[in-house]
Amino acid sequence: MLARFRNHLNSWFVRALFLLLVLAFAVWGVGDVVRLIGGDPAVATVAGQKLDATTVANAFQSQLQATERQMGADATPTPAMRREVALKTIEILITQAAMNAKAKALGIVVPDAALRQAVFAIPAFQGPAGSFDRRQFEMVLQKNGLDEGRFLDMLRGDMREQEILGALRAGVTPPETLLRAVLIYQDQTRAADAVELPFNAAAPPPAPTEAQLKRYYENHPGDFSAPEYRRIKAVVLSADTILKSITVPEDEIRQAFEQRKAEFSKPETRAIEVVVARTEEAASKLAITWRAGADWTEMTKAAEQAGESTLSLDAATPSQIPVPELAKAIFAAEPGVISGPLKTDLAWYVARVVKVNPPSSEGFDAVKGRLGDELARQKANEQLDKYATKLEDAIAGSGGLDQIPGDLGAVGIAGTLDAEGMTPDGKPAPLPGPEALNKALLAAAFEMKKGEPPRLAQTRDEAAPGSPPPPPAYYAVSVEDIIPPKLKPFEQVKPDVTRAWIEAAQRHAQEMTAAALLAAVEGGQSLGDAALKAGVRMRRLPPVKRFAGAEGVPAALLAPLFALKPGEPTMIETNDSFVVAVPAEIHDPDPKTDTAEYEKIRASMQKRLSDDIEEIYVAAVRSAAHPEVNQALLNQIAAP
């Protein structure tokens, strides 16, 4: 066929076909590139300076790599994230270009010697000897996608920028009036006189009538209703559910034991006490004191008084004792014998072995069980994703949870429960999973509609700080029926209604007492006199700061207390009481005596004001540079 095609190359038909192909390729395949030829190749123009596509693309790749490192090895930035990184990159480059233009206009230059000194001072470029290392320098630049020329240009621009900004920041001084006001606002202390009226301290009311109870019952239906229940079906898949179906052969356990035999053997360790002295004379005096019968507490005190030091270890191995000569002497000494003074290149030592912990080792039979469990869990974690894929396919294939194969390591449950996981008889539902999984399953069950098809979802417990994330767990749930909340019969909940009515009456009585105290103080009485007439006790609360409470002071009182004028009362409600309080003592801090806090506030305010001025200045310089961005070209750079 190719031969026949070549034979007709000279025909007008084939020539026309090729012309159409070329035109189509030009328009569809390289149209964007063709349209850029002869146009402005700059991605942005700032103060007359053009940011070319290569510069922007290189900076974009560096920002993108940093983003990918933050996301983790398995994550891939989405197109939207790439566009966001591109916008961030161009904003940084525009600001740098505007500030560089401003620095040049002001005549600011960075000498080569200053640039070299700055490079040599960067810790990332220093080698093992603590000085600038050329190979380290090149490696760091390569890792960050930079060449030497571009990096030096960036550093020079940054140094010019810092000259401007440093001069701006150096002139910032917060006014003393502001500092004093912040100090007072932050560190003023107030103590209040208060009357606390616990709800349960009120006298019990007369027994309620049946009509009063029924009226309370009808007015508070939510307090006496059964919650919404849902009848659900669910399937749970986790390492724990798979674990039940895994059996590890004994020969595999034995092989793991042989490979990790050292883990099950403990060398001899010794509990030791050591006195460290700088001179032989000091060590000898301390040794005499020790041999005379001083205990370790007394020896520690004697060493401190002599300007020397001590250390003790409960289970030291030779490698854990940093001085080889001392380690050798300690592991040759008899328990209870005070050895030394021993001279080394570092110091003089006097030591005593308190206890010898003999070596121990566990045989295969002793560790077989826990080693087998460990291997089984490892296998379960490895198989989890595979089983999850199969379970998802099974759910999608059947459209429900009734036909899940029994060989997937999943556990199925069915039953009726409320949003807290309680069954209608008041017992916790037997949900087969960790807390995070059970919470997610319950939340999904109470968000779904009846009959909505189940979908496999994933959850994961939070990892402990510094630990790798635990394996995920999977679940799917369907709602078979929704049982709405229902008011319980009055006779069934009558004891609860009675108790609630009495508690409400006691609370109301205390509220009336508190309101009367508040009105009396607002009418001109002191809180002490008003409390005395009401037959309640007033007490002075401990002093507190605006953002730092104290034991015995209700947290809800802090904000109102610092909003009151002297002698002005307030009334608050806590979880179990009403409190009426009046400011009794107000103490303002003095900058002359609270100098440390005052200087701390000064430093903080100076930094905040400097940051604000710097931000305003940079924004003004950037605006004056009239930046223009070629958005189409930037989008091409950001495209995957």
Coordinates of N, CA, C and O in Angstrom, one line a residue, residues 311-476:
L311 N 26.4 11.7 88.6 CA 25.4 11.1 87.7 C 25.1 9.7 88.2 O 25.9 9.1 88.9
S312 N 23.8 9.3 87.8 CA 23.4 7.9 88.2 C 22.7 7.3 87.0 O 21.9 8.0 86.3
L313 N 22.8 6.0 86.8 CA 22.1 5.3 85.7 C 21.6 4.0 86.3 O 22.2 3.3 87.1
D314 N 20.3 3.7 85.9 CA 19.7 2.5 86.5 C 20.1 1.2 85.8 O 20.1 0.1 86.4
A315 N 20.3 1.3 84.5 CA 20.6 0.1 83.7 C 21.6 0.4 82.6 O 21.2 0.5 81.4
A316 N 22.8 0.7 82.9 CA 23.8 1.1 81.9 C 24.6 -0.1 81.3 O 24.9 -1.0 82.0
T317 N 24.8 0.0 80.0 CA 25.6 -1.0 79.3 C 27.0 -0.3 79.1 O 27.1 1.0 79.3
P318 N 28.1 -1.0 78.8 CA 29.4 -0.4 78.6 C 29.3 0.7 77.6 O 30.0 1.8 77.8
S319 N 28.5 0.5 76.5 CA 28.5 1.5 75.5 C 27.8 2.8 75.9 O 28.0 3.9 75.3
Q320 N 27.0 2.7 76.9 CA 26.2 3.9 77.4 C 27.1 4.8 78.4 O 26.7 5.9 78.8
I321 N 28.2 4.3 78.8 CA 29.1 5.0 79.6 C 30.2 5.7 78.7 O 31.0 5.0 78.1
P322 N 30.2 7.0 78.6 CA 30.9 7.7 77.5 C 32.5 7.6 77.6 O 33.2 7.8 76.7
V323 N 33.0 7.2 78.8 CA 34.4 7.1 79.0 C 34.8 5.6 79.0 O 34.4 4.9 80.0
P324 N 35.6 5.1 78.1 CA 35.9 3.7 78.0 C 36.6 3.2 79.3 O 36.3 2.1 79.8
E325 N 37.6 4.0 79.8 CA 38.3 3.5 81.0 C 37.3 3.4 82.2 O 37.4 2.5 83.0
L326 N 36.4 4.3 82.3 CA 35.4 4.3 83.4 C 34.5 3.1 83.2 O 34.2 2.4 84.2
A327 N 34.0 2.8 82.0 CA 33.2 1.7 81.7 C 33.8 0.4 82.1 O 33.2 -0.5 82.7
K328 N 35.1 0.3 81.7 CA 35.9 -1.0 82.0 C 36.0 -1.2 83.5 O 35.8 -2.3 84.0
A329 N 36.3 -0.1 84.3 CA 36.4 -0.2 85.7 C 35.1 -0.5 86.4 O 35.0 -1.4 87.3
I330 N 34.0 0.0 85.9 CA 32.7 -0.2 86.5 C 32.3 -1.7 86.3 O 31.7 -2.3 87.2
F331 N 32.5 -2.2 85.1 CA 32.1 -3.6 84.8 C 33.0 -4.6 85.4 O 32.8 -5.8 85.2
A332 N 34.2 -4.1 86.0 CA 35.1 -5.1 86.7 C 34.9 -5.0 88.2 O 35.4 -5.8 88.9
A333 N 34.1 -4.0 88.7 CA 34.0 -3.8 90.1 C 32.9 -4.7 90.7 O 32.0 -5.1 90.0
E334 N 33.0 -4.9 92.0 CA 32.0 -5.7 92.7 C 30.9 -4.8 93.2 O 31.1 -3.6 93.5
P335 N 29.7 -5.2 93.3 CA 28.6 -4.4 93.8 C 28.8 -3.9 95.2 O 29.3 -4.6 96.0
G336 N 28.5 -2.6 95.4 CA 28.6 -2.0 96.7 C 30.0 -1.5 97.0 O 30.1 -0.8 98.0
V337 N 31.0 -1.8 96.2 CA 32.4 -1.3 96.5 C 32.6 0.1 95.8 O 32.2 0.3 94.7
I338 N 33.1 1.0 96.6 CA 33.4 2.3 96.0 C 34.8 2.3 95.4 O 35.8 2.1 96.0
S339 N 34.8 2.6 94.1 CA 36.1 2.5 93.3 C 36.6 3.9 93.0 O 35.8 4.8 92.7
G340 N 37.9 4.0 93.0 CA 38.5 5.3 92.5 C 39.2 6.0 93.7 O 39.3 5.4 94.8
P341 N 39.7 7.2 93.4 CA 39.6 7.9 92.2 C 40.3 7.3 91.0 O 41.4 6.8 91.1
L342 N 39.6 7.4 89.8 CA 40.1 6.9 88.6 C 40.4 8.1 87.7 O 39.5 9.0 87.4
K343 N 41.6 8.2 87.1 CA 42.0 9.3 86.3 C 41.8 9.0 84.8 O 42.2 7.9 84.4
T344 N 41.2 9.9 84.1 CA 41.1 9.7 82.6 C 41.5 11.1 82.0 O 41.8 12.0 82.7
D345 N 41.5 11.1 80.7 CA 41.9 12.4 80.0 C 40.9 13.5 80.3 O 41.2 14.7 80.2
L346 N 39.7 13.1 80.7 CA 38.6 14.1 80.9 C 38.5 14.6 82.3 O 38.2 15.8 82.6
A347 N 38.6 13.7 83.3 CA 38.3 14.1 84.7 C 38.8 12.9 85.6 O 39.4 12.0 85.2
W348 N 38.4 13.1 86.9 CA 38.6 12.1 87.9 C 37.3 11.5 88.3 O 36.3 12.3 88.5
Y349 N 37.2 10.2 88.5 CA 35.9 9.6 88.8 C 36.0 8.7 90.1 O 37.0 8.0 90.3
V350 N 34.9 8.8 90.8 CA 34.7 7.8 92.0 C 33.3 7.2 91.7 O 32.3 7.9 91.4
A351 N 33.3 5.8 91.7 CA 32.0 5.2 91.3 C 31.7 4.0 92.2 O 32.5 3.5 93.0
R352 N 30.4 3.7 92.2 CA 29.9 2.5 93.0 C 28.8 1.8 92.1 O 28.0 2.5 91.5
V353 N 29.0 0.5 92.1 CA 28.0 -0.3 91.4 C 26.9 -0.7 92.4 O 27.1 -1.3 93.4
V354 N 25.7 -0.2 92.2 CA 24.6 -0.4 93.1 C 23.9 -1.8 92.9 O 23.6 -2.5 93.8
K355 N 23.8 -2.2 91.6 CA 23.2 -3.4 91.3 C 23.6 -4.0 90.0 O 23.9 -3.2 89.1
V356 N 23.8 -5.3 89.9 CA 24.1 -5.9 88.6 C 22.9 -6.6 88.1 O 22.2 -7.5 88.7
N357 N 22.5 -6.2 86.9 CA 21.3 -6.8 86.2 C 21.9 -7.9 85.2 O 22.5 -7.5 84.2
P358 N 21.8 -9.2 85.5 CA 22.4 -10.2 84.7 C 21.8 -10.2 83.3 O 20.7 -9.8 83.1
P359 N 22.6 -10.7 82.3 CA 22.0 -10.9 81.0 C 20.9 -11.8 80.9 O 20.8 -12.7 81.8
S360 N 20.0 -11.6 80.0 CA 18.8 -12.5 79.8 C 18.5 -12.7 78.4 O 18.9 -11.8 77.5
S361 N 17.9 -13.8 78.1 CA 17.5 -14.0 76.7 C 16.2 -14.8 76.7 O 16.0 -15.7 77.6
E362 N 15.3 -14.6 75.8 CA 14.1 -15.3 75.6 C 14.2 -16.3 74.5 O 14.6 -15.9 73.4
G363 N 13.8 -17.5 74.7 CA 13.8 -18.5 73.7 C 12.6 -18.4 72.8 O 11.7 -17.6 73.0
F364 N 12.6 -19.3 71.8 CA 11.6 -19.3 70.7 C 10.2 -19.5 71.4 O 9.3 -18.7 71.0
D365 N 10.1 -20.4 72.3 CA 8.8 -20.7 72.8 C 8.2 -19.5 73.6 O 7.0 -19.3 73.6
A366 N 9.1 -18.7 74.2 CA 8.7 -17.6 75.0 C 8.1 -16.4 74.1 O 7.2 -15.7 74.6
V367 N 8.7 -16.3 72.9 CA 8.3 -15.1 72.1 C 7.4 -15.6 70.9 O 7.0 -14.7 70.2
K368 N 7.2 -16.8 70.8 CA 6.4 -17.4 69.7 C 5.1 -16.7 69.5 O 4.7 -16.3 68.4
G369 N 4.3 -16.5 70.6 CA 3.0 -16.0 70.5 C 3.0 -14.5 70.1 O 2.3 -14.2 69.1
R370 N 3.8 -13.7 70.7 CA 3.7 -12.3 70.3 C 4.4 -12.0 69.0 O 4.0 -11.1 68.3
L371 N 5.4 -12.8 68.6 CA 6.0 -12.6 67.3 C 5.0 -13.1 66.2 O 4.9 -12.4 65.2
G372 N 4.3 -14.1 66.5 CA 3.3 -14.6 65.5 C 2.2 -13.5 65.3 O 1.8 -13.2 64.2
D373 N 1.8 -12.9 66.4 CA 0.8 -11.8 66.4 C 1.3 -10.6 65.6 O 0.6 -10.0 64.8
E374 N 2.6 -10.3 65.8 CA 3.2 -9.2 65.1 C 3.2 -9.5 63.6 O 2.9 -8.6 62.7
L375 N 3.6 -10.7 63.2 CA 3.7 -11.0 61.8 C 2.3 -11.1 61.1 O 2.1 -10.7 60.0
A376 N 1.3 -11.6 61.9 CA -0.1 -11.6 61.4 C -0.6 -10.2 61.1 O -1.2 -9.9 60.1
R377 N -0.3 -9.3 62.0 CA -0.8 -7.9 61.9 C -0.1 -7.3 60.7 O -0.7 -6.5 59.9
Q378 N 1.2 -7.6 60.5 CA 1.9 -7.1 59.3 C 1.3 -7.5 58.0 O 1.1 -6.8 57.1
K379 N 0.9 -8.8 58.0 CA 0.3 -9.3 56.8 C -1.1 -8.7 56.6 O -1.5 -8.4 55.5
A380 N -1.8 -8.5 57.7 CA -3.1 -7.8 57.6 C -3.0 -6.4 57.0 O -3.8 -6.0 56.2
N381 N -2.0 -5.7 57.5 CA -1.8 -4.3 56.9 C -1.5 -4.4 55.5 O -1.9 -3.5 54.7
E382 N -0.6 -5.3 55.1 CA -0.2 -5.5 53.7 C -1.4 -5.8 52.8 O -1.5 -5.4 51.6
Q383 N -2.4 -6.6 53.3 CA -3.5 -7.1 52.5 C -4.7 -6.2 52.5 O -5.6 -6.4 51.7
L384 N -4.6 -5.1 53.3 CA -5.8 -4.3 53.6 C -6.3 -3.6 52.3 O -7.5 -3.7 52.0
D385 N -5.4 -3.0 51.6 CA -5.8 -2.3 50.3 C -6.4 -3.2 49.3 O -7.4 -2.9 48.6
K386 N -5.8 -4.4 49.2 CA -6.3 -5.4 48.2 C -7.7 -5.8 48.6 O -8.6 -5.9 47.7
Y387 N -8.0 -6.1 49.9 CA -9.3 -6.5 50.3 C -10.3 -5.4 50.1 O -11.5 -5.6 49.8
A388 N -9.8 -4.1 50.4 CA -10.7 -3.0 50.2 C -11.2 -2.8 48.8 O -12.4 -2.5 48.5
T389 N -10.3 -3.0 47.8 CA -10.7 -3.0 46.4 C -11.7 -4.0 46.1 O -12.7 -3.8 45.4
K390 N -11.5 -5.2 46.6 CA -12.5 -6.3 46.3 C -13.8 -6.0 47.0 O -14.9 -6.3 46.4
L391 N -13.8 -5.5 48.2 CA -15.0 -5.2 48.9 C -15.8 -4.1 48.2 O -17.0 -4.1 48.0
E392 N -15.1 -3.1 47.7 CA -15.7 -2.0 46.9 C -16.4 -2.5 45.7 O -17.5 -2.2 45.4
D393 N -15.7 -3.5 45.0 CA -16.3 -4.1 43.8 C -17.5 -4.9 44.2 O -18.5 -4.9 43.4
A394 N -17.5 -5.6 45.3 CA -18.6 -6.5 45.7 C -19.8 -5.6 46.0 O -20.9 -5.9 45.7
I395 N -19.6 -4.5 46.7 CA -20.7 -3.6 47.0 C -21.3 -3.0 45.8 O -22.5 -2.9 45.6
A396 N -20.4 -2.5 44.9 CA -20.9 -2.0 43.6 C -21.7 -3.0 42.8 O -22.7 -2.7 42.1
G397 N -21.2 -4.2 42.8 CA -21.8 -5.3 42.0 C -23.2 -5.7 42.5 O -24.1 -6.0 41.7
S398 N -23.3 -5.8 43.8 CA -24.6 -6.2 44.4 C -25.6 -5.1 44.7 O -26.8 -5.3 44.8
G399 N -25.0 -3.9 44.8 CA -25.9 -2.7 45.1 C -26.3 -2.7 46.5 O -27.2 -1.8 46.9
G400 N -25.8 -3.5 47.3 CA -26.2 -3.5 48.8 C -25.2 -4.2 49.6 O -24.1 -4.5 49.1
L401 N -25.6 -4.6 50.8 CA -24.6 -5.2 51.8 C -25.0 -6.6 52.1 O -24.5 -7.2 53.1
D402 N -26.0 -7.2 51.4 CA -26.5 -8.5 51.7 C -25.7 -9.6 51.1 O -25.8 -10.8 51.6
Q403 N -24.9 -9.4 50.1 CA -24.2 -10.4 49.4 C -22.7 -10.2 49.4 O -22.1 -10.3 48.3
I404 N -22.2 -9.8 50.5 CA -20.7 -9.6 50.6 C -20.0 -11.0 50.8 O -20.4 -11.7 51.8
P405 N -19.1 -11.3 50.0 CA -18.4 -12.6 50.2 C -17.7 -12.7 51.6 O -17.3 -11.7 52.1
G406 N -17.7 -13.9 52.1 CA -17.2 -14.1 53.5 C -15.7 -14.2 53.6 O -15.1 -14.3 54.6
D407 N -15.0 -14.2 52.4 CA -13.5 -14.3 52.4 C -12.8 -13.0 52.2 O -11.6 -13.0 51.8
L408 N -13.4 -11.9 52.5 CA -12.8 -10.6 52.3 C -12.3 -10.0 53.7 O -11.7 -8.9 53.7
G409 N -12.4 -10.7 54.8 CA -11.9 -10.3 56.0 C -12.8 -9.2 56.6 O -12.4 -8.5 57.6
A410 N -14.0 -8.9 56.1 CA -14.9 -7.8 56.6 C -15.8 -8.4 57.6 O -16.1 -9.6 57.7
V411 N -16.3 -7.5 58.4 CA -17.3 -7.9 59.5 C -18.6 -7.1 59.2 O -18.6 -5.9 59.0
G412 N -19.7 -7.8 59.2 CA -21.0 -7.2 59.0 C -21.8 -7.1 60.3 O -21.7 -7.9 61.2
I413 N -22.5 -6.0 60.4 CA -23.4 -5.8 61.6 C -24.7 -5.3 61.1 O -24.9 -4.7 60.0
A414 N -25.7 -5.5 61.9 CA -27.1 -5.0 61.6 C -27.8 -4.7 63.0 O -27.6 -5.5 63.9
G415 N -28.5 -3.7 63.1 CA -29.2 -3.4 64.3 C -29.8 -2.0 64.3 O -29.7 -1.2 63.3
T416 N -30.4 -1.6 65.4 CA -31.0 -0.3 65.6 C -30.3 0.4 66.7 O -30.0 -0.1 67.8
L417 N -30.0 1.7 66.4 CA -29.2 2.5 67.3 C -29.5 4.0 67.1 O -30.1 4.4 66.1
D418 N -29.1 4.8 68.1 CA -29.2 6.3 68.0 C -27.9 6.9 67.5 O -26.9 6.2 67.3
A419 N -27.9 8.2 67.4 CA -26.7 8.9 66.9 C -25.5 8.8 67.8 O -24.4 9.0 67.4
E420 N -25.7 8.4 69.1 CA -24.6 8.2 70.0 C -24.1 6.7 70.1 O -23.3 6.4 70.9
G421 N -24.8 5.9 69.3 CA -24.4 4.5 69.3 C -25.0 3.6 70.3 O -24.5 2.5 70.6
M422 N -26.1 4.1 70.9 CA -26.8 3.4 71.9 C -28.0 2.7 71.3 O -28.8 3.2 70.5
T423 N -28.3 1.4 71.8 CA -29.5 0.7 71.3 C -30.7 1.1 72.1 O -30.6 1.8 73.2
P424 N -31.9 0.7 71.7 CA -33.1 1.2 72.4 C -33.2 0.7 73.8 O -33.9 1.3 74.6
D425 N -32.5 -0.4 74.2 CA -32.5 -0.8 75.6 C -31.4 -0.1 76.4 O -31.1 -0.5 77.6
G426 N -30.8 0.9 75.9 CA -29.8 1.8 76.6 C -28.4 1.2 76.7 O -27.6 1.7 77.5
K427 N -28.1 0.2 75.9 CA -26.7 -0.4 75.9 C -26.0 0.1 74.7 O -26.5 0.3 73.6
P428 N -24.6 0.2 74.8 CA -23.8 0.5 73.6 C -23.9 -0.5 72.5 O -23.9 -1.7 72.8
A429 N -24.1 -0.1 71.3 CA -24.2 -1.0 70.2 C -22.8 -1.6 69.9 O -21.8 -0.9 70.1
P430 N -22.7 -2.9 69.6 CA -21.4 -3.6 69.5 C -20.8 -3.3 68.1 O -20.7 -4.1 67.2
L431 N -20.3 -2.1 67.9 CA -19.6 -1.7 66.7 C -18.2 -2.2 66.6 O -17.4 -2.0 67.5
P432 N -17.8 -2.9 65.5 CA -16.5 -3.6 65.5 C -15.4 -2.7 64.9 O -15.0 -2.9 63.8
G433 N -14.9 -1.8 65.7 CA -13.8 -1.0 65.1 C -13.3 0.0 66.2 O -13.9 0.2 67.2
P434 N -12.2 0.7 65.8 CA -11.7 1.7 66.7 C -12.6 2.9 66.8 O -13.6 3.0 66.0
E435 N -12.4 3.8 67.7 CA -13.3 4.9 68.0 C -13.5 5.8 66.8 O -14.6 6.2 66.5
A436 N -12.4 6.1 66.0 CA -12.6 7.0 64.9 C -13.5 6.4 63.8 O -14.3 7.0 63.2
L437 N -13.3 5.1 63.6 CA -14.1 4.3 62.6 C -15.6 4.3 63.1 O -16.5 4.6 62.3
N438 N -15.9 4.1 64.3 CA -17.2 4.0 64.8 C -17.9 5.4 64.7 O -19.1 5.5 64.4
K439 N -17.2 6.4 65.0 CA -17.8 7.8 64.9 C -18.1 8.1 63.5 O -19.2 8.7 63.2
A440 N -17.2 7.8 62.6 CA -17.4 8.0 61.1 C -18.6 7.2 60.6 O -19.5 7.7 59.9
L441 N -18.7 6.0 61.1 CA -19.9 5.1 60.6 C -21.2 5.7 61.1 O -22.2 5.8 60.4
L442 N -21.2 6.1 62.4 CA -22.5 6.7 63.0 C -22.8 8.0 62.3 O -24.0 8.2 61.9
A443 N -21.9 8.8 62.0 CA -22.1 10.1 61.3 C -22.7 9.8 59.9 O -23.7 10.5 59.5
A444 N -22.1 8.9 59.2 CA -22.6 8.5 57.9 C -24.0 8.0 57.9 O -24.9 8.3 57.1
A445 N -24.3 7.1 58.9 CA -25.6 6.5 59.0 C -26.7 7.5 59.3 O -27.9 7.4 58.8
F446 N -26.4 8.6 60.0 CA -27.4 9.6 60.4 C -27.4 10.8 59.4 O -28.2 11.8 59.6
E447 N -26.6 10.7 58.4 CA -26.7 11.7 57.3 C -27.3 11.1 56.0 O -27.8 11.9 55.2
M448 N -27.4 9.8 55.9 CA -27.9 9.1 54.8 C -29.5 9.1 54.8 O -30.1 9.2 55.8
K449 N -30.0 9.0 53.6 CA -31.5 8.8 53.5 C -31.8 7.3 53.5 O -31.0 6.5 53.1
K450 N -33.0 7.0 53.8 CA -33.5 5.6 53.8 C -33.4 5.1 52.4 O -33.9 5.7 51.4
G451 N -32.8 3.9 52.3 CA -32.7 3.2 51.0 C -31.5 3.7 50.1 O -31.3 3.2 49.0
E452 N -30.8 4.7 50.5 CA -29.7 5.2 49.7 C -28.6 4.2 49.6 O -28.3 3.5 50.5
P453 N -28.1 3.9 48.4 CA -27.1 2.9 48.2 C -25.8 3.1 49.0 O -25.4 4.2 49.1
P454 N -25.3 2.0 49.5 CA -24.0 2.2 50.3 C -22.8 2.4 49.5 O -22.8 2.0 48.3
R455 N -21.8 3.1 50.0 CA -20.6 3.4 49.4 C -19.4 3.1 50.4 O -19.6 3.5 51.5
L456 N -18.4 2.5 49.9 CA -17.2 2.3 50.7 C -16.5 3.6 51.1 O -16.1 4.3 50.1
A457 N -16.3 3.8 52.3 CA -15.6 5.1 52.8 C -14.4 4.7 53.6 O -14.3 3.5 54.1
Q458 N -13.5 5.6 53.8 CA -12.2 5.3 54.5 C -12.1 6.3 55.7 O -12.5 7.5 55.6
T459 N -11.5 5.8 56.8 CA -11.2 6.7 57.9 C -9.9 6.2 58.5 O -9.4 5.1 58.2
R460 N -9.3 7.1 59.3 CA -8.0 6.7 59.9 C -7.8 7.4 61.2 O -8.2 8.5 61.4
D461 N -7.3 6.6 62.2 CA -7.0 7.2 63.5 C -5.9 8.2 63.4 O -5.0 8.1 62.5
E462 N -5.9 9.2 64.3 CA -4.8 10.1 64.3 C -3.5 9.5 64.8 O -3.5 8.6 65.7
A463 N -2.4 9.8 64.2 CA -1.1 9.2 64.5 C -0.6 10.0 65.8 O -0.8 11.2 66.0
A464 N 0.2 9.2 66.6 CA 0.9 9.9 67.7 C 2.0 10.7 67.2 O 2.5 10.5 66.1
P465 N 2.3 11.8 67.9 CA 3.4 12.7 67.4 C 4.7 11.9 67.1 O 5.1 11.2 68.0
G466 N 5.2 12.1 65.9 CA 6.5 11.5 65.6 C 6.3 10.0 65.1 O 7.3 9.4 64.8
S467 N 5.1 9.5 65.0 CA 4.8 8.2 64.6 C 4.2 8.2 63.2 O 3.5 9.1 62.8
P468 N 4.4 7.1 62.4 CA 3.8 7.0 61.1 C 2.3 6.8 61.2 O 1.8 6.4 62.3
P469 N 1.5 7.3 60.2 CA 0.1 7.1 60.3 C -0.3 5.7 60.4 O 0.3 4.8 59.7
P470 N -1.4 5.4 61.2 CA -1.8 4.0 61.3 C -2.5 3.6 60.0 O -2.9 4.5 59.2
P471 N -2.7 2.3 59.7 CA -3.4 1.9 58.5 C -4.8 2.4 58.5 O -5.4 2.5 59.6
P472 N -5.4 2.6 57.4 CA -6.8 3.1 57.3 C -7.8 2.0 57.7 O -7.4 0.8 57.8
A473 N -9.0 2.3 57.9 CA -10.1 1.4 58.1 C -11.2 1.8 57.1 O -11.4 3.0 56.8
Y474 N -12.0 0.8 56.7 CA -13.0 1.0 55.7 C -14.4 0.6 56.2 O -14.5 -0.3 57.0
Y475 N -15.4 1.3 55.7 CA -16.8 1.0 56.2 C -17.8 1.3 55.1 O -17.5 2.2 54.2
A476 N -18.9 0.7 55.1 CA -20.0 1.0 54.2 C -21.3 0.8 55.1 O -21.4 -0.1 55.9

